[in-house]
mmCIF file of C-alpha atoms in Angstrom:
data_model
loop_
_atom_site.group_PDB
_atom_site.id
_atom_site.type_symbol
_atom_site.label_atom_id
_atom_site.label_comp_id
_atom_site.label_asym_id
_atom_site.label_seq_id
_atom_site.Cartn_x
_atom_site.Cartn_y
_atom_site.Cartn_z
ATOM 1 C CA MET A 288 -71.044 -104.835 -55.325
ATOM 2 C CA PRO A 289 -72.075 -103.581 -51.874
ATOM 3 C CA THR A 290 -69.224 -102.414 -49.652
ATOM 4 C CA ALA A 291 -68.685 -103.315 -45.996
ATOM 5 C CA PHE A 292 -66.404 -101.322 -43.693
ATOM 6 C CA ILE A 293 -65.115 -103.353 -40.731
ATOM 7 C CA THR A 294 -63.015 -102.050 -37.844
ATOM 8 C CA GLY A 295 -60.790 -104.398 -35.893
ATOM 9 C CA ALA A 296 -60.862 -106.521 -39.030
ATOM 10 C CA THR A 297 -57.802 -108.740 -38.641
ATOM 11 C CA ALA A 298 -58.786 -110.734 -35.557
ATOM 12 C CA GLY A 299 -61.723 -112.193 -33.684
ATOM 13 C CA LEU A 300 -65.217 -111.233 -34.726
ATOM 14 C CA GLY A 301 -63.880 -108.614 -37.142
ATOM 15 C CA ALA A 302 -62.047 -111.277 -39.131
ATOM 16 C CA ALA A 303 -65.112 -113.539 -38.993
ATOM 17 C CA PHE A 304 -67.317 -110.736 -40.337
ATOM 18 C CA ALA A 305 -64.782 -110.086 -43.108
ATOM 19 C CA ARG A 306 -64.747 -113.742 -44.206
ATOM 20 C CA ARG A 307 -68.526 -114.068 -44.161
ATOM 21 C CA LEU A 308 -69.212 -110.791 -45.970
ATOM 22 C CA ALA A 309 -66.566 -111.511 -48.611
ATOM 23 C CA ALA A 310 -68.171 -114.902 -49.181
ATOM 24 C CA ASP A 311 -71.518 -113.098 -49.586
ATOM 25 C CA GLY A 312 -70.030 -110.885 -52.312
ATOM 26 C CA PHE A 313 -69.301 -107.685 -50.390
ATOM 27 C CA ASP A 314 -66.295 -105.587 -51.324
ATOM 28 C CA LEU A 315 -64.372 -104.843 -48.137
ATOM 29 C CA VAL A 316 -62.719 -101.899 -46.440
ATOM 30 C CA LEU A 317 -60.717 -103.335 -43.551
ATOM 31 C CA LEU A 318 -59.392 -101.210 -40.697
ATOM 32 C CA ALA A 319 -56.877 -102.279 -38.059
ATOM 33 C CA ARG A 320 -53.725 -100.961 -36.403
ATOM 34 C CA ASP A 321 -51.268 -103.622 -37.634
ATOM 35 C CA ALA A 322 -50.598 -102.575 -41.250
ATOM 36 C CA GLU A 323 -48.643 -105.707 -42.186
ATOM 37 C CA ARG A 324 -51.259 -108.085 -40.853
ATOM 38 C CA LEU A 325 -53.983 -105.960 -42.413
ATOM 39 C CA ASP A 326 -52.382 -106.112 -45.866
ATOM 40 C CA ARG A 327 -52.096 -109.894 -45.612
ATOM 41 C CA ALA A 328 -55.748 -110.236 -44.618
ATOM 42 C CA ALA A 329 -56.929 -107.969 -47.436
ATOM 43 C CA ALA A 330 -54.854 -109.834 -50.037
ATOM 44 C CA ASP A 331 -56.019 -113.227 -48.788
ATOM 45 C CA LEU A 332 -59.709 -112.328 -48.773
ATOM 46 C CA GLY A 333 -59.534 -110.616 -52.138
ATOM 47 C CA GLY A 334 -57.828 -113.579 -53.739
ATOM 48 C CA ARG A 335 -60.003 -116.202 -52.116
ATOM 49 C CA TYR A 336 -63.397 -114.615 -52.728
ATOM 50 C CA ARG A 337 -62.688 -112.454 -55.800
ATOM 51 C CA VAL A 338 -63.857 -109.233 -54.173
ATOM 52 C CA ASP A 339 -62.208 -105.831 -53.986
ATOM 53 C CA THR A 340 -60.443 -105.262 -50.685
ATOM 54 C CA GLU A 341 -59.042 -102.028 -49.283
ATOM 55 C CA ALA A 342 -56.723 -101.879 -46.288
ATOM 56 C CA LEU A 343 -56.928 -98.825 -44.029
ATOM 57 C CA PRO A 344 -54.294 -98.967 -41.268
ATOM 58 C CA ALA A 345 -55.474 -96.687 -38.473
ATOM 59 C CA ASP A 346 -55.567 -96.471 -34.696
ATOM 60 C CA LEU A 347 -59.027 -95.461 -33.509
ATOM 61 C CA SER A 348 -57.646 -94.290 -30.189
ATOM 62 C CA THR A 349 -56.016 -91.351 -32.011
ATOM 63 C CA GLU A 350 -57.591 -88.311 -33.615
ATOM 64 C CA GLU A 351 -55.682 -88.995 -36.831
ATOM 65 C CA GLY A 352 -57.039 -92.534 -37.014
ATOM 66 C CA LEU A 353 -60.586 -91.438 -36.296
ATOM 67 C CA LEU A 354 -60.511 -88.745 -38.952
ATOM 68 C CA ALA A 355 -59.155 -91.185 -41.570
ATOM 69 C CA ALA A 356 -61.886 -93.676 -40.739
ATOM 70 C CA GLN A 357 -64.622 -91.028 -40.825
ATOM 71 C CA GLU A 358 -63.464 -89.744 -44.201
ATOM 72 C CA ARG A 359 -63.547 -93.217 -45.736
ATOM 73 C CA VAL A 360 -66.961 -94.034 -44.286
ATOM 74 C CA ARG A 361 -68.409 -90.759 -45.603
ATOM 75 C CA ALA A 362 -67.169 -91.711 -49.077
ATOM 76 C CA GLY A 363 -69.833 -94.413 -49.059
ATOM 77 C CA VAL A 364 -70.346 -97.816 -47.456
ATOM 78 C CA ASP A 365 -73.389 -100.081 -47.412
ATOM 79 C CA LEU A 366 -72.602 -101.865 -44.153
ATOM 80 C CA LEU A 367 -70.554 -100.567 -41.226
ATOM 81 C CA VAL A 368 -69.343 -103.015 -38.583
ATOM 82 C CA ASN A 369 -67.943 -101.168 -35.571
ATOM 83 C CA ASN A 370 -66.036 -104.054 -34.066
ATOM 84 C CA ALA A 371 -62.733 -102.610 -32.802
ATOM 85 C CA GLY A 372 -62.260 -103.062 -29.092
ATOM 86 C CA PHE A 373 -60.178 -104.581 -26.329
ATOM 87 C CA GLY A 374 -60.337 -105.717 -22.718
ATOM 88 C CA HIS A 375 -58.309 -105.096 -19.573
ATOM 89 C CA GLY A 376 -56.770 -107.861 -17.539
ATOM 90 C CA ASN A 377 -57.134 -105.843 -14.334
ATOM 91 C CA VAL A 378 -60.033 -104.221 -12.500
ATOM 92 C CA PHE A 379 -60.761 -100.635 -11.483
ATOM 93 C CA PRO A 380 -58.780 -98.764 -10.140
ATOM 94 C CA ASP A 381 -55.779 -101.003 -10.928
ATOM 95 C CA VAL A 382 -56.068 -100.191 -14.645
ATOM 96 C CA PRO A 383 -54.114 -97.017 -15.515
ATOM 97 C CA LEU A 384 -56.355 -94.039 -16.170
ATOM 98 C CA ASP A 385 -55.002 -93.498 -19.686
ATOM 99 C CA ALA A 386 -55.916 -97.081 -20.586
ATOM 100 C CA GLU A 387 -59.454 -96.553 -19.286
ATOM 101 C CA LEU A 388 -59.807 -93.364 -21.341
ATOM 102 C CA THR A 389 -58.468 -95.139 -24.426
ATOM 103 C CA MET A 390 -61.112 -97.810 -23.975
ATOM 104 C CA LEU A 391 -63.871 -95.187 -23.856
ATOM 105 C CA ARG A 392 -62.518 -93.562 -27.005
ATOM 106 C CA VAL A 393 -62.399 -96.819 -28.981
ATOM 107 C CA HIS A 394 -65.610 -98.355 -27.628
ATOM 108 C CA CYS A 395 -67.743 -95.195 -27.495
ATOM 109 C CA GLU A 396 -66.343 -92.180 -29.338
ATOM 110 C CA ALA A 397 -65.261 -94.182 -32.402
ATOM 111 C CA VAL A 398 -68.642 -95.920 -32.582
ATOM 112 C CA LEU A 399 -70.464 -92.587 -32.358
ATOM 113 C CA ARG A 400 -68.290 -90.819 -34.927
ATOM 114 C CA LEU A 401 -68.299 -93.609 -37.501
ATOM 115 C CA THR A 402 -72.043 -94.195 -37.125
ATOM 116 C CA HIS A 403 -72.552 -90.449 -37.571
ATOM 117 C CA ALA A 404 -70.382 -90.575 -40.696
ATOM 118 C CA ALA A 405 -72.275 -93.525 -42.178
ATOM 119 C CA VAL A 406 -75.967 -92.941 -41.478
ATOM 120 C CA PRO A 407 -76.638 -89.718 -43.452
ATOM 121 C CA GLY A 408 -75.371 -91.256 -46.691
ATOM 122 C CA MET A 409 -77.326 -94.434 -46.047
ATOM 123 C CA LEU A 410 -80.492 -92.405 -45.511
ATOM 124 C CA ASP A 411 -79.874 -90.495 -48.739
ATOM 125 C CA ARG A 412 -79.422 -93.747 -50.666
ATOM 126 C CA GLY A 413 -82.337 -95.401 -48.921
ATOM 127 C CA ARG A 414 -80.409 -98.456 -47.770
ATOM 128 C CA GLY A 415 -77.649 -99.548 -45.412
ATOM 129 C CA GLY A 416 -76.855 -101.075 -42.071
ATOM 130 C CA VAL A 417 -74.704 -100.501 -38.994
ATOM 131 C CA VAL A 418 -73.660 -103.258 -36.597
ATOM 132 C CA ASN A 419 -72.152 -101.920 -33.379
ATOM 133 C CA VAL A 420 -70.446 -104.762 -31.552
ATOM 134 C CA SER A 421 -71.302 -104.592 -27.866
ATOM 135 C CA SER A 422 -71.255 -107.512 -25.423
ATOM 136 C CA ALA A 423 -73.427 -109.520 -23.067
ATOM 137 C CA ALA A 424 -71.323 -107.763 -20.432
ATOM 138 C CA ALA A 425 -73.448 -104.696 -21.156
ATOM 139 C CA PHE A 426 -76.222 -106.290 -19.100
ATOM 140 C CA GLY A 427 -74.063 -107.174 -16.103
ATOM 141 C CA VAL A 428 -71.422 -105.377 -14.068
ATOM 142 C CA ARG A 429 -68.027 -105.347 -15.723
ATOM 143 C CA GLY A 430 -66.222 -102.134 -14.857
ATOM 144 C CA THR A 431 -65.371 -99.712 -17.647
ATOM 145 C CA TYR A 432 -65.638 -102.471 -20.248
ATOM 146 C CA GLY A 433 -69.233 -103.326 -19.342
ATOM 147 C CA ALA A 434 -70.155 -99.658 -18.939
ATOM 148 C CA SER A 435 -68.793 -98.794 -22.376
ATOM 149 C CA LYS A 436 -70.621 -101.721 -23.950
ATOM 150 C CA ALA A 437 -73.859 -100.700 -22.199
ATOM 151 C CA TRP A 438 -73.408 -97.281 -23.817
ATOM 152 C CA VAL A 439 -73.118 -98.971 -27.230
ATOM 153 C CA VAL A 440 -76.444 -100.758 -26.667
ATOM 154 C CA HIS A 441 -78.325 -97.624 -25.622
ATOM 155 C CA PHE A 442 -76.730 -95.518 -28.348
ATOM 156 C CA SER A 443 -77.591 -98.050 -31.065
ATOM 157 C CA GLU A 444 -81.181 -98.370 -29.884
ATOM 158 C CA GLY A 445 -81.508 -94.605 -29.778
ATOM 159 C CA VAL A 446 -80.176 -94.116 -33.306
ATOM 160 C CA ALA A 447 -82.414 -96.895 -34.630
ATOM 161 C CA ALA A 448 -85.433 -95.211 -33.060
ATOM 162 C CA ASP A 449 -84.415 -91.761 -34.314
ATOM 163 C CA ILE A 450 -84.135 -92.845 -37.949
ATOM 164 C CA ALA A 451 -87.093 -95.231 -37.983
ATOM 165 C CA GLY A 452 -89.513 -92.633 -39.301
ATOM 166 C CA ARG A 453 -87.102 -91.291 -41.894
ATOM 167 C CA SER A 454 -86.217 -94.616 -43.519
ATOM 168 C CA PRO A 455 -88.628 -97.316 -42.382
ATOM 169 C CA GLY A 456 -86.987 -100.692 -42.674
ATOM 170 C CA THR A 457 -84.278 -99.672 -45.164
ATOM 171 C CA VAL A 458 -81.509 -98.333 -42.902
ATOM 172 C CA ARG A 459 -80.919 -100.431 -39.814
ATOM 173 C CA VAL A 460 -78.748 -99.902 -36.757
ATOM 174 C CA MET A 461 -78.161 -102.792 -34.371
ATOM 175 C CA ALA A 462 -76.127 -103.562 -31.259
ATOM 176 C CA LEU A 463 -74.601 -107.050 -31.262
ATOM 177 C CA CYS A 464 -74.165 -108.514 -27.767
ATOM 178 C CA PRO A 465 -72.299 -111.825 -27.790
ATOM 179 C CA GLY A 466 -71.006 -113.592 -24.731
ATOM 180 C CA PHE A 467 -67.636 -115.343 -24.515
ATOM 181 C CA VAL A 468 -66.403 -116.033 -28.063
ATOM 182 C CA ARG A 469 -63.480 -118.286 -28.965
ATOM 183 C CA THR A 470 -61.064 -115.686 -30.357
ATOM 184 C CA GLU A 471 -57.700 -114.243 -29.326
ATOM 185 C CA PHE A 472 -59.463 -111.392 -27.471
ATOM 186 C CA HIS A 473 -58.891 -112.745 -23.961
ATOM 187 C CA GLU A 474 -55.329 -113.862 -24.627
ATOM 188 C CA ARG A 475 -54.391 -110.399 -25.904
ATOM 189 C CA ALA A 476 -55.920 -108.871 -22.761
ATOM 190 C CA ARG A 477 -53.977 -111.400 -20.636
ATOM 191 C CA MET A 478 -57.179 -112.680 -19.063
ATOM 192 C CA ASP A 479 -57.359 -116.102 -17.437
ATOM 193 C CA VAL A 480 -60.694 -117.524 -18.626
ATOM 194 C CA SER A 481 -60.185 -121.036 -17.239
ATOM 195 C CA ASP A 482 -63.088 -120.452 -14.844
ATOM 196 C CA VAL A 483 -65.552 -119.928 -17.725
ATOM 197 C CA PRO A 484 -67.584 -123.138 -18.258
ATOM 198 C CA GLY A 485 -67.610 -124.696 -21.700
ATOM 199 C CA PHE A 486 -71.311 -124.069 -22.345
ATOM 200 C CA MET A 487 -70.711 -120.304 -22.204
ATOM 201 C CA TRP A 488 -68.366 -120.266 -25.211
ATOM 202 C CA LEU A 489 -69.602 -119.346 -28.698
ATOM 203 C CA GLU A 490 -68.003 -119.845 -32.099
ATOM 204 C CA ASP A 491 -67.251 -116.680 -34.057
ATOM 205 C CA THR A 492 -68.954 -117.915 -37.236
ATOM 206 C CA ALA A 493 -72.175 -118.661 -35.343
ATOM 207 C CA VAL A 494 -72.150 -115.170 -33.812
ATOM 208 C CA VAL A 495 -71.721 -113.537 -37.229
ATOM 209 C CA ASP A 496 -74.480 -115.691 -38.744
ATOM 210 C CA ALA A 497 -76.858 -114.681 -35.958
ATOM 211 C CA ALA A 498 -75.897 -111.011 -36.270
ATOM 212 C CA LEU A 499 -76.533 -110.779 -40.003
ATOM 213 C CA ARG A 500 -79.792 -112.704 -39.671
ATOM 214 C CA ASP A 501 -81.001 -110.355 -36.935
ATOM 215 C CA LEU A 502 -79.924 -107.293 -38.912
ATOM 216 C CA ARG A 503 -82.011 -108.441 -41.873
ATOM 217 C CA ARG A 504 -84.978 -108.930 -39.544
ATOM 218 C CA GLY A 505 -84.670 -105.425 -38.134
ATOM 219 C CA VAL A 506 -83.654 -106.518 -34.627
ATOM 220 C CA ARG A 507 -82.153 -103.620 -32.675
ATOM 221 C CA VAL A 508 -80.329 -105.607 -29.978
ATOM 222 C CA SER A 509 -79.002 -108.996 -31.064
ATOM 223 C CA VAL A 510 -78.021 -111.534 -28.375
ATOM 224 C CA PRO A 511 -76.724 -114.658 -30.151
ATOM 225 C CA SER A 512 -77.670 -118.114 -28.796
ATOM 226 C CA LEU A 513 -80.564 -119.168 -26.619
ATOM 227 C CA ARG A 514 -78.330 -119.635 -23.575
ATOM 228 C CA TYR A 515 -77.193 -116.021 -23.615
ATOM 229 C CA LYS A 516 -80.717 -114.802 -24.268
ATOM 230 C CA ALA A 517 -81.684 -116.673 -21.096
ATOM 231 C CA LEU A 518 -78.739 -115.252 -19.139
ATOM 232 C CA VAL A 519 -79.493 -111.697 -20.253
ATOM 233 C CA GLY A 520 -83.133 -112.189 -19.343
ATOM 234 C CA ALA A 521 -82.115 -113.468 -15.919
ATOM 235 C CA THR A 522 -80.111 -110.318 -15.198
ATOM 236 C CA ARG A 523 -83.386 -108.392 -15.303
ATOM 237 C CA LEU A 524 -85.061 -110.676 -12.777
ATOM 238 C CA LEU A 525 -82.332 -111.554 -10.269
ATOM 239 C CA PRO A 526 -81.176 -109.176 -7.509
ATOM 240 C CA ARG A 527 -78.684 -106.661 -8.852
ATOM 241 C CA GLU A 528 -76.154 -107.513 -6.137
ATOM 242 C CA LEU A 529 -76.141 -111.174 -7.219
ATOM 243 C CA THR A 530 -75.665 -110.472 -10.918
ATOM 244 C CA ALA A 531 -72.943 -107.951 -10.043
ATOM 245 C CA ARG A 532 -71.058 -110.503 -7.947
ATOM 246 C CA VAL A 533 -71.152 -113.142 -10.687
ATOM 247 C CA SER A 534 -70.566 -111.004 -13.777
ATOM 248 C CA SER A 535 -67.809 -108.866 -12.240
ATOM 249 C CA THR A 536 -65.583 -111.835 -11.419
ATOM 250 C CA ARG A 537 -66.079 -114.439 -14.165
ATOM 251 C CA GLY A 538 -63.146 -114.585 -16.581
ATOM 252 C CA ARG A 539 -61.324 -111.573 -15.123
ATOM 253 C CA ARG A 540 -58.306 -113.191 -13.503
ATOM 254 C CA ARG A 541 -55.017 -111.954 -14.947
ATOM 255 C CA THR A 542 -52.565 -114.395 -16.533
#
């Protein structure tokens, strides 16, 4: 069985990836901070889909957690989904500096280190994939969150280009850039998203379906749904000041 390693695996898109990949026959290595919830998720998925599941409780904002994750990834995985992440309910500079630095560590450093741990083995085996979960916010103006997600896009594209000649079509690296997804993400960040219109919301299963389809096709930056493809395209045509004003305020009120 192929093995998928998923960070942030107990909630949101991470949980949706875990369900879909288990249904597709992948054995799972699931990483999250909440050990009790993680054990429940691993047991449930293993029992429901008859796949091997491994729970790795770790906090990717700590050096100990990062090292544990790197070690497990180096041991061999066929698909890495760097999904762990979080949002802030406040805006710069009202967010404490340590919280901003933690976000950069989880969104950027963890993605870099785990991708670096995964790709050499994949190249040696001649197969594998990495999905780095970014956001449509990467194409707008969204403070540290948007900046970190823009880094994920550029990093993923750069790695994909760097390895293209060494493993044409067999090892793929992709940035996934969804818009607003119906998960607990915004509630946990204490964000009031009542101003986000209904048409902008995506279902987690649809996002995962689009991501895996694009990964198979060799897409380097996946933007699920035609409406978000149009919105991302518009950010490249409209005045930067206008896109900044809209993207920096939508869904950022604190509850």
